[in-house]
Amino acid sequence: MNVEGGLEANRKIYRSQTLPIVDCIAAGQNKKYRRKEKGEKAIIMTDESGDECVWINLEALVLENKGAELLAAGHPEHPTLGRVVVATKDLGADLLYQSMVKEIPALVCRNQDYMDFMEKFMDVPEEIQLAILDMFCQPLDSPQAKSLLEPAKVLFLLGACEDLTLIHQLLTIVATNGHQYQDNCTALPLFGSKFPHSCDPNLGYCHEHTTGKSSSSDKNNGSAVDYVLLKPVKKGDILSISYLADLLETPTNERRKLLQETKSFACACDRCQGPDYLRCLSCPTCSTLVLCQYAVITDDDGDANNQSSSHQEFWECSQCGMLDPEPFLVLENSYARLLKSIQKDVEQKQTRITRISEYSPSVLEELVTECEQELSPTHHLTMLALRLWFTAATAAGYLQLHKRMVRGKSLYTHNTRAFGFFRSSVEAGLKLVWTGECVAANCSTGYCSYRTEEDDDKHRHAPQFDRSFAVKNIGDSLLHLPVFYWPPETVTTILRYLPILRARYGDDKVDNLYKSVIQPWEGQTCLECGAANTWDAFQHQSTLMMD
């Protein structure tokens, strides 16, 4: 980078940073300020005594807003919270999976590339620099900030900036507020950074597809990110997103630990304060499924260094009363060690076209069954076993295709071994989807969305944004699998997730999935019973062909 240019930009930061920052909400409510300089993204204002302050328009890069409003810190309706975003109107079920806020990121940089971030920061306009500096910054003595001190020192020695503390602050800001963006990038949206976290969010963050190209020539602005509605909300409700991935596979104690270590706060949402369906176990006396519960979070637990009371767990059986947690913890730890060891081996081997050690898909399928019996179908370790089964089966299927390609044989003619692996991966993926739906619905059954001929739709749970990645991977496996190998409920599950897939991955991805996997089999007639134009007929015919 150009050190001289960076230092000059840094001096601009110092000049503006000496002025108090007033966001658009506070400036609009305080009548004593008058505008001194007008700008699209920032305005220098003066009060009655002539003192200057900076007004930042946090919605400057918002392309679309269908009902979200930023409230100032200390708002009467939420006096204990900082700046939060609330719904300006009722958002009903007719708006599910539609974009509520679409925004161009203020800055995009490569993941974990701190020099790239500093260069991009120095290049953005001064008003954007101010808005980034105004984002929430964890205390510099927090665990996350401490881990960034050494990279900050390296950048300081390389001349990225003349102030070590400022570099440290900026790295902490991007670590706290950065959003995953497309492939291996981090984005900093101005308005989107104000959405609070919830482990049961009502908005979903979408970054996988590119829409809403910026008309600006600013090279740091990429494509827009979307915040889509996941559940109906009432006017005035706080709009929230999740700061964590794999919400429906991460138990409460691990979510709390991650948030305290990386964001310096303890989550007190309803899901964190309630029973943990991801650590559901059987009572050793009466075999009743018992939910894990935790100590109630207090104000002291907001300190990232205080983890004493917020992680205390206990199991209380409705029949036998309070249970000794030690046997449960020993059981969990034994399976955790086993699965972590398998996970390390499978993830290492799947990166190469080689056999996946002794952990074949059939062995992992048996391990899933064992976890379902010894732990529970919705236990997070059972879900980890499902994920490993899916990964191993998918890799084994592609390995078979690779072998046939090397030998010059047709990839799909009489390739029953590959078909068996891909069918196994689809079965694991479907179970992963259904189990996540049960967890989200506070159900410990595990596979309620699997429907036999006697069941009906009333037993199904709602599709989950968090599970859409698994459905997309199922679709990828189906591309290599003849239709008569498809497990029951495959198409029904994909159809239920099409709106979420469209919102998260874009129209092109969904259209390709639909045309390649589903559309060719629409309207098929069952050769046995003569039923036509129904998916039940399609599934019936598939089952008959398998038999």
PDB file of C-alpha atoms in Angstrom, residues 363-373 382 384-387 389 431 447:
ATOM      1  CA  VAL A 363     -20.381 -47.533   9.714  1.00  0.00           C
ATOM      2  CA  LEU A 364     -21.350 -43.899  10.296  1.00  0.00           C
ATOM      3  CA  GLU A 365     -25.018 -44.697   9.700  1.00  0.00           C
ATOM      4  CA  GLU A 366     -24.797 -47.306  12.463  1.00  0.00           C
ATOM      5  CA  LEU A 367     -23.133 -44.704  14.693  1.00  0.00           C
ATOM      6  CA  VAL A 368     -26.048 -42.328  14.071  1.00  0.00           C
ATOM      7  CA  THR A 369     -28.486 -45.043  15.164  1.00  0.00           C
ATOM      8  CA  GLU A 370     -26.410 -45.646  18.296  1.00  0.00           C
ATOM      9  CA  CYS A 371     -26.393 -41.914  19.128  1.00  0.00           C
ATOM     10  CA  GLU A 372     -30.169 -41.740  18.643  1.00  0.00           C
ATOM     11  CA  GLN A 373     -30.592 -44.553  21.160  1.00  0.00           C
ATOM     12  CA  THR A 382     -26.362 -37.061  17.001  1.00  0.00           C
ATOM     13  CA  LEU A 384     -22.763 -34.141  14.272  1.00  0.00           C
ATOM     14  CA  ALA A 385     -22.854 -37.871  13.492  1.00  0.00           C
ATOM     15  CA  LEU A 386     -25.468 -37.161  10.802  1.00  0.00           C
ATOM     16  CA  ARG A 387     -23.256 -34.505   9.275  1.00  0.00           C
ATOM     17  CA  TRP A 389     -22.421 -39.601   7.633  1.00  0.00           C
ATOM     18  CA  LYS A 431     -32.526 -36.488   8.616  1.00  0.00           C
ATOM     19  CA  TYR A 447     -38.010 -36.752  12.452  1.00  0.00           C
TER      20      TYR A 447
END
